[in-house]
Tab-separated table of C-alpha atoms in Angstrom:
chain	number	residue	atom	x	y	z
A	1	MET	CA	-41.067	-26.084	-22.143
A	2	TYR	CA	-37.958	-26.780	-24.187
A	3	GLN	CA	-39.655	-25.424	-27.353
A	4	ARG	CA	-39.701	-21.924	-25.879
A	5	GLU	CA	-36.038	-22.125	-24.886
A	6	LEU	CA	-35.177	-23.391	-28.373
A	7	ALA	CA	-37.066	-20.487	-29.986
A	8	LEU	CA	-35.131	-18.005	-27.853
A	9	LEU	CA	-31.832	-19.620	-28.792
A	10	ASP	CA	-32.664	-19.255	-32.493
A	11	ARG	CA	-32.559	-15.477	-32.188
A	12	GLY	CA	-29.402	-13.379	-32.680
A	13	ARG	CA	-25.802	-14.301	-32.077
A	14	LYS	CA	-25.012	-17.008	-29.545
A	15	THR	CA	-22.126	-17.985	-27.282
A	16	LYS	CA	-20.442	-21.390	-27.542
A	17	GLU	CA	-22.434	-22.652	-24.531
A	18	GLN	CA	-25.704	-21.500	-26.104
A	19	GLU	CA	-24.838	-23.288	-29.369
A	20	GLU	CA	-24.180	-26.522	-27.425
A	21	ARG	CA	-27.459	-26.136	-25.537
A	22	LYS	CA	-29.295	-25.558	-28.823
A	23	LEU	CA	-27.871	-28.809	-30.243
A	24	GLU	CA	-28.959	-30.690	-27.113
A	25	LEU	CA	-32.522	-29.384	-27.409
A	26	LYS	CA	-32.722	-30.217	-31.117
A	27	SER	CA	-31.554	-33.759	-30.349
A	28	LEU	CA	-34.216	-34.050	-27.632
A	29	GLN	CA	-36.823	-32.753	-30.073
A	30	LYS	CA	-35.913	-35.465	-32.599
A	31	GLU	CA	-36.087	-38.209	-29.963
A	32	ILE	CA	-39.547	-37.115	-28.817
A	33	ALA	CA	-40.770	-36.887	-32.418
A	34	ALA	CA	-39.516	-40.416	-33.071
A	35	ILE	CA	-41.404	-41.716	-30.030
A	36	TYR	CA	-44.608	-40.040	-31.207
A	37	ASN	CA	-44.157	-41.629	-34.644
A	38	GLU	CA	-43.861	-45.069	-33.070
A	39	LEU	CA	-46.969	-44.456	-30.979
A	40	ASP	CA	-48.927	-43.447	-34.080
A	41	LYS	CA	-47.889	-46.595	-35.983
A	42	GLU	CA	-48.981	-49.172	-33.411
A	43	GLU	CA	-52.461	-49.886	-32.133
A	44	SER	CA	-50.985	-51.298	-28.915
A	45	PRO	CA	-47.748	-49.375	-28.710
A	46	ARG	CA	-44.691	-51.096	-27.272
A	47	ILE	CA	-42.944	-49.050	-24.624
A	48	PRO	CA	-39.294	-48.577	-25.675
A	49	VAL	CA	-36.851	-49.559	-22.932
A	50	GLU	CA	-33.543	-47.723	-22.865
A	51	PHE	CA	-30.205	-48.486	-21.202
A	52	ARG	CA	-28.130	-45.375	-20.567
A	53	GLU	CA	-24.650	-45.231	-19.057
A	54	LEU	CA	-23.992	-42.898	-16.173
A	55	MET	CA	-20.724	-41.049	-16.749
A	56	HIS	CA	-18.694	-38.904	-14.375
A	57	PRO	CA	-17.148	-35.842	-16.056
A	58	LYS	CA	-13.728	-36.611	-14.527
A	59	LYS	CA	-13.640	-40.392	-14.979
A	60	LYS	CA	-13.274	-42.683	-17.982
A	61	GLN	CA	-15.204	-45.615	-16.569
A	62	SER	CA	-18.963	-45.825	-16.555
A	63	GLN	CA	-20.398	-45.272	-13.078
A	64	GLY	CA	-23.360	-47.514	-13.767
A	65	ILE	CA	-26.274	-48.092	-16.119
A	66	ILE	CA	-29.848	-46.894	-15.778
A	67	GLU	CA	-32.645	-48.962	-17.314
A	68	MET	CA	-35.633	-46.758	-18.086
A	69	PHE	CA	-38.620	-46.035	-20.286
A	70	THR	CA	-40.589	-42.853	-20.894
A	71	GLU	CA	-44.242	-42.479	-21.826
A	72	ILE	CA	-45.346	-39.168	-23.338
A	73	PHE	CA	-49.031	-38.301	-23.854
A	74	PRO	CA	-50.955	-35.088	-24.391
A	75	ALA	CA	-52.327	-33.956	-21.042
A	76	LYS	CA	-55.930	-34.430	-22.179
A	77	ASP	CA	-55.280	-38.088	-23.144
A	78	SER	CA	-53.185	-39.134	-20.160
A	79	LYS	CA	-56.163	-40.457	-18.178
A	80	LEU	CA	-57.128	-42.779	-21.045
A	81	HIS	CA	-53.944	-44.820	-20.586
A	82	LYS	CA	-53.625	-47.187	-17.681
A	83	LEU	CA	-50.472	-47.005	-15.586
A	84	VAL	CA	-48.011	-49.802	-16.240
A	85	LYS	CA	-47.890	-52.137	-13.267
A	86	ILE	CA	-44.295	-52.566	-12.219
A	87	LYS	CA	-43.464	-55.511	-9.978
A	88	PRO	CA	-40.067	-56.317	-8.513
A	89	PRO	CA	-38.551	-59.302	-10.370
A	90	SER	CA	-37.949	-62.540	-8.521
A	91	LYS	CA	-34.503	-62.780	-6.949
A	92	GLU	CA	-31.856	-65.292	-7.982
A	93	GLU	CA	-28.634	-66.085	-6.092
A	94	PHE	CA	-25.235	-66.594	-7.696
A	95	GLU	CA	-21.583	-66.722	-6.672
A	96	LEU	CA	-18.840	-64.680	-8.338
A	97	ARG	CA	-15.431	-66.320	-8.228
A	98	LEU	CA	-12.576	-63.964	-9.031
A	99	ILE	CA	-8.929	-65.012	-9.312
A	100	ILE	CA	-6.152	-62.430	-9.043
A	101	TRP	CA	-3.261	-64.034	-10.912
A	102	GLY	CA	-0.618	-61.331	-10.910
A	103	THR	CA	0.626	-57.910	-11.900
A	104	ARG	CA	3.317	-56.451	-14.146
A	105	GLU	CA	5.083	-53.103	-14.513
A	106	ILE	CA	3.625	-51.755	-11.260
A	107	LYS	CA	5.137	-48.387	-10.346
A	108	LEU	CA	8.128	-48.767	-8.005
A	109	VAL	CA	6.937	-46.480	-5.221
A	110	ASN	CA	9.852	-47.425	-2.930
A	111	GLY	CA	12.397	-46.196	-5.451
A	112	GLU	CA	13.988	-49.482	-6.536
A	113	SER	CA	11.227	-51.858	-5.424
A	114	VAL	CA	7.577	-52.153	-4.469
A	115	ASP	CA	5.625	-54.371	-2.056
A	116	ILE	CA	2.379	-55.254	-3.829
A	117	PHE	CA	-1.003	-56.381	-2.606
A	118	VAL	CA	-4.433	-56.222	-4.256
A	119	ARG	CA	-7.723	-55.049	-2.780
A	120	VAL	CA	-11.051	-55.761	-4.525
A	121	ILE	CA	-14.310	-54.012	-3.668
A	122	PHE	CA	-17.556	-55.512	-4.976
A	123	ASP	CA	-20.369	-52.972	-5.139
A	124	PRO	CA	-23.609	-54.691	-6.248
A	125	HIS	CA	-25.799	-51.585	-6.322
A	126	GLY	CA	-23.511	-48.678	-7.193
A	127	TRP	CA	-24.299	-46.732	-4.036
A	128	SER	CA	-21.319	-47.939	-1.961
A	129	LYS	CA	-23.594	-48.899	0.935
A	130	GLU	CA	-23.335	-52.680	0.794
A	131	THR	CA	-19.819	-53.221	-0.522
A	132	ILE	CA	-17.833	-56.424	0.069
A	133	GLU	CA	-14.037	-56.255	0.273
A	134	ARG	CA	-11.354	-58.883	-0.209
A	135	THR	CA	-7.556	-58.536	-0.037
A	136	THR	CA	-4.663	-60.698	-1.254
A	137	ASP	CA	-1.453	-61.372	0.630
A	138	THR	CA	1.630	-59.240	-0.142
A	139	HIS	CA	4.326	-59.834	-2.734
A	140	TYR	CA	7.370	-58.180	-1.139
A	141	ASN	CA	10.399	-56.536	-2.725
A	142	SER	CA	9.392	-56.665	-6.396
A	143	LYS	CA	12.162	-55.068	-8.447
A	144	ASP	CA	10.278	-54.856	-11.763
A	145	GLY	CA	6.645	-54.390	-10.720
A	146	ARG	CA	5.766	-58.057	-11.178
A	147	GLY	CA	3.624	-59.642	-8.504
A	148	GLU	CA	2.396	-63.246	-8.171
A	149	PHE	CA	-0.757	-64.063	-6.204
A	150	ASN	CA	-2.903	-66.935	-7.604
A	151	TRP	CA	-5.505	-65.759	-5.096
A	152	ARG	CA	-9.208	-66.656	-5.239
A	153	MET	CA	-11.953	-64.355	-3.979
A	154	LYS	CA	-15.662	-65.162	-3.678
A	155	PHE	CA	-18.563	-62.722	-3.696
A	156	PRO	CA	-22.279	-63.526	-3.313
A	157	ILE	CA	-24.559	-61.960	-5.935
A	158	GLU	CA	-28.310	-61.595	-5.769
A	159	LEU	CA	-30.016	-60.708	-9.040
A	160	PRO	CA	-31.325	-58.289	-9.948
A	161	CYS	CA	-28.653	-55.883	-8.723
A	162	GLU	CA	-28.652	-52.316	-9.924
A	163	PHE	CA	-25.151	-51.230	-10.971
A	164	PRO	CA	-22.769	-54.107	-10.155
A	165	ARG	CA	-19.105	-53.098	-10.239
A	166	LEU	CA	-15.757	-54.541	-9.223
A	167	LYS	CA	-13.144	-52.001	-8.216
A	168	ILE	CA	-9.671	-53.537	-8.343
A	169	GLN	CA	-6.981	-51.574	-6.526
A	170	VAL	CA	-3.238	-52.234	-6.289
A	171	TYR	CA	-1.461	-50.967	-3.171
A	172	GLY	CA	2.114	-50.532	-2.048
A	173	PHE	CA	2.455	-52.063	1.425
A	174	GLY	CA	3.908	-49.854	4.157
A	175	VAL	CA	4.776	-50.501	7.780
A	176	ILE	CA	2.707	-47.520	8.921
A	177	THR	CA	0.545	-46.632	5.906
A	178	ASN	CA	-0.350	-48.352	2.651
A	179	GLU	CA	-0.145	-46.342	-0.559
A	180	ILE	CA	-2.658	-46.846	-3.369
A	181	ILE	CA	-0.827	-47.104	-6.693
A	182	GLY	CA	-3.512	-47.780	-9.297
A	183	GLU	CA	-7.049	-48.992	-9.858
A	184	ASN	CA	-9.596	-50.054	-12.441
A	185	THR	CA	-13.378	-50.383	-12.174
A	186	ILE	CA	-15.075	-53.222	-14.061
A	187	ASN	CA	-18.771	-52.898	-14.874
A	188	ILE	CA	-20.248	-56.426	-14.903
A	189	GLN	CA	-23.808	-55.441	-15.827
A	190	LYS	CA	-23.576	-56.931	-19.342
A	191	ALA	CA	-22.078	-60.160	-18.013
A	192	LEU	CA	-24.993	-60.521	-15.590
A	193	GLN	CA	-27.511	-59.938	-18.371
A	194	ASN	CA	-26.009	-62.905	-20.234
A	195	LEU	CA	-25.903	-64.872	-16.991
A	196	VAL	CA	-29.694	-65.064	-16.824
A	197	LYS	CA	-29.734	-66.678	-20.284
A	198	GLU	CA	-26.664	-68.918	-19.988
A	199	GLY	CA	-26.846	-69.966	-16.335
A	200	SER	CA	-23.106	-69.367	-15.808
A	201	ILE	CA	-20.435	-67.022	-17.126
A	202	GLU	CA	-16.688	-67.558	-17.528
A	203	ILE	CA	-14.196	-64.804	-18.360
A	204	PRO	CA	-10.730	-66.248	-19.163
A	205	ASN	CA	-7.403	-64.735	-18.105
A	206	THR	CA	-7.545	-61.032	-18.944
A	207	TRP	CA	-5.049	-58.191	-18.474
A	208	ILE	CA	-6.419	-54.776	-17.475
A	209	ASN	CA	-4.545	-51.491	-17.211
A	210	LEU	CA	-4.395	-49.627	-13.927
A	211	GLN	CA	-4.664	-45.852	-13.629
A	212	ASN	CA	-3.355	-43.521	-10.979
A	213	PRO	CA	-6.499	-42.495	-9.003
A	214	GLU	CA	-5.170	-38.925	-8.808
A	215	ASP	CA	-4.325	-38.771	-12.531
A	216	GLU	CA	-6.434	-41.065	-14.734
A	217	HIS	CA	-4.148	-40.416	-17.716
A	218	GLU	CA	-1.175	-42.046	-15.961
A	219	ASP	CA	-0.900	-45.815	-16.447
A	220	VAL	CA	0.844	-47.420	-13.476
A	221	GLY	CA	0.906	-51.091	-14.506
A	222	SER	CA	-1.379	-54.004	-15.364
A	223	LEU	CA	-3.198	-56.805	-13.553
A	224	LYS	CA	-4.307	-60.244	-14.734
A	225	PHE	CA	-7.546	-61.788	-13.505
A	226	SER	CA	-10.136	-64.387	-14.463
A	227	MET	CA	-13.737	-64.656	-13.347
A	228	THR	CA	-16.509	-67.212	-13.148
A	229	ILE	CA	-20.116	-66.665	-12.068
A	230	VAL	CA	-22.225	-69.703	-11.183
A	231	SER	CA	-25.629	-70.272	-9.618
A	232	LYS	CA	-25.850	-70.792	-5.866
A	233	MET	CA	-26.964	-74.385	-6.466
A	234	MET	CA	-23.916	-75.049	-8.649
A	235	ALA	CA	-21.646	-73.306	-6.121
A	236	GLU	CA	-22.941	-75.518	-3.306
A	237	GLY	CA	-22.556	-78.637	-5.443
A	238	ASN	CA	-18.980	-77.717	-6.489
A	239	PRO	CA	-17.610	-75.537	-3.676
A	240	VAL	CA	-14.227	-73.804	-3.729
A	241	GLY	CA	-12.272	-72.120	-0.953
A	242	GLU	CA	-11.067	-68.551	-0.556
A	243	ALA	CA	-7.436	-67.871	-1.485
A	244	TRP	CA	-5.713	-71.306	-1.369
A	245	ASP	CA	-8.106	-72.859	1.167
A	246	GLU	CA	-9.640	-76.239	0.490
A	247	PRO	CA	-11.458	-77.245	-1.572
A	248	ASN	CA	-8.794	-75.747	-3.818
A	249	GLU	CA	-9.908	-76.723	-7.319
A	250	ASN	CA	-11.473	-75.467	-10.556
A	251	PRO	CA	-8.646	-74.492	-10.945
A	252	ARG	CA	-6.206	-75.603	-8.264
A	253	LEU	CA	-4.163	-72.590	-7.178
A	254	ILE	CA	-0.508	-72.956	-6.197
A	255	PRO	CA	0.690	-70.545	-3.483
A	256	PRO	CA	3.554	-68.512	-4.984
A	257	THR	CA	6.988	-68.460	-3.366
A	258	ALA	CA	8.358	-65.345	-5.093
A	259	GLY	CA	8.334	-62.321	-2.809
A	260	ARG	CA	7.387	-64.343	0.294
A	261	GLY	CA	10.772	-65.216	1.777
A	262	PHE	CA	12.253	-63.723	4.939
A	263	GLY	CA	14.873	-61.906	2.870
A	264	ASP	CA	12.178	-60.233	0.755
A	265	LYS	CA	10.222	-59.156	3.819
A	266	PHE	CA	13.298	-57.875	5.630
A	267	ALA	CA	14.512	-55.971	2.567
A	268	SER	CA	11.147	-54.244	2.341
A	269	LEU	CA	10.891	-53.078	5.948
A	270	ALA	CA	10.704	-49.311	6.238
A	271	PHE	CA	9.450	-46.648	8.586
A	272	ASP	CA	6.968	-44.316	6.951
A	273	ILE	CA	7.129	-40.910	8.588
A	274	GLY	CA	5.156	-38.698	6.245
A	275	LYS	CA	7.131	-38.940	3.000
A	276	TRP	CA	10.361	-39.961	4.768
A	277	LYS	CA	11.158	-43.674	4.471
A	278	TRP	CA	14.120	-45.474	6.045
A	279	PRO	CA	15.612	-48.341	3.993
A	280	ALA	CA	15.889	-51.601	5.905
A	281	TRP	CA	19.690	-51.471	6.284
A	282	LEU	CA	19.533	-47.931	7.698
A	283	MET	CA	16.724	-48.886	10.043
A	284	PHE	CA	18.725	-51.920	11.271
A	285	ARG	CA	21.797	-49.738	11.807
A	286	ASN	CA	19.776	-47.174	13.757
A	287	PHE	CA	18.222	-49.890	15.910
A	288	ALA	CA	21.668	-51.286	16.634
A	289	ILE	CA	23.034	-47.857	17.590
A	290	PHE	CA	19.969	-47.173	19.735
A	291	GLY	CA	20.403	-50.552	21.462
A	292	VAL	CA	24.074	-49.879	22.225
A	293	ILE	CA	23.198	-46.457	23.664
A	294	LEU	CA	20.510	-47.945	25.897
A	295	SER	CA	22.862	-50.673	27.072
A	296	GLY	CA	25.525	-48.091	27.845
A	297	LEU	CA	23.109	-45.930	29.785
A	298	GLY	CA	21.936	-48.970	31.716
A	299	LEU	CA	25.526	-49.924	32.591
A	300	VAL	CA	26.365	-46.386	33.727
A	301	GLY	CA	23.243	-46.282	35.846
A	302	ALA	CA	24.149	-49.589	37.508
A	303	MET	CA	27.709	-48.404	38.306
A	304	VAL	CA	26.393	-45.149	39.841
A	305	ALA	CA	23.943	-47.090	41.953
A	306	MET	CA	26.712	-49.436	43.211
A	307	ARG	CA	28.977	-46.495	44.246
A	308	MET	CA	26.121	-44.755	46.049
A	309	ALA	CA	25.444	-47.972	47.932
């Protein structure tokens, strides 16, 4: 029992870790005493329900929320209390509509520019087993980290869901490999709790910061999004399309022209060989030289064949 460990920690000098453990046990002791006090006050005690965040020691964002309750009885009295019957709640279907509007100050991973696209992963349960992914198109050749998308994504939601999260990732497009630049994880548990009461939820245009996944202390730009969650019945009565597909309304999204022209795409072409990237002009020059060499070899081969004939 923790009381014995606490008694041992009260003796003699202690290390820093032992002092921290002692504080944890004293806090636990107070919580249990408070629960006993509540049980003594009520004839039909109400079971306290707790919501506790799950935190990863190396990440800022919550990794989910656990809803729980604890019943504590003396062993001799435990049989006098009936077990609480727990039934799965009835399921309700909704639709999450997310709009990726744009980015700003994204890290220029190509040196003087960056080709930006956004990937969103919806994880309804927090176990990464039933994730749904959506991806925007690419904004090429951004010189200042700004990207325009106006891109709608739809995700089905079935309540209750355990630890619903949206992971938003910004990538740098590459001919051979794509490079993740930054990400942010949004916990939508609280929004879904209000959804049951309100029937629908709307989050207006919001900017979020993006962190380097390999160094959470490094900010690598920002992203603007908005979100609406409606019931399945409402979604079927007022449907909307993915991206810019019809029906394109609520709101109507205009396909951006910035970063979509042939010049932008050509300027962004590069060969990724490990960490070695060829700029587009150098790649074009090398292709031209290679083509001339092949043509020359072909001409020489033809002349040799004619003389041998």
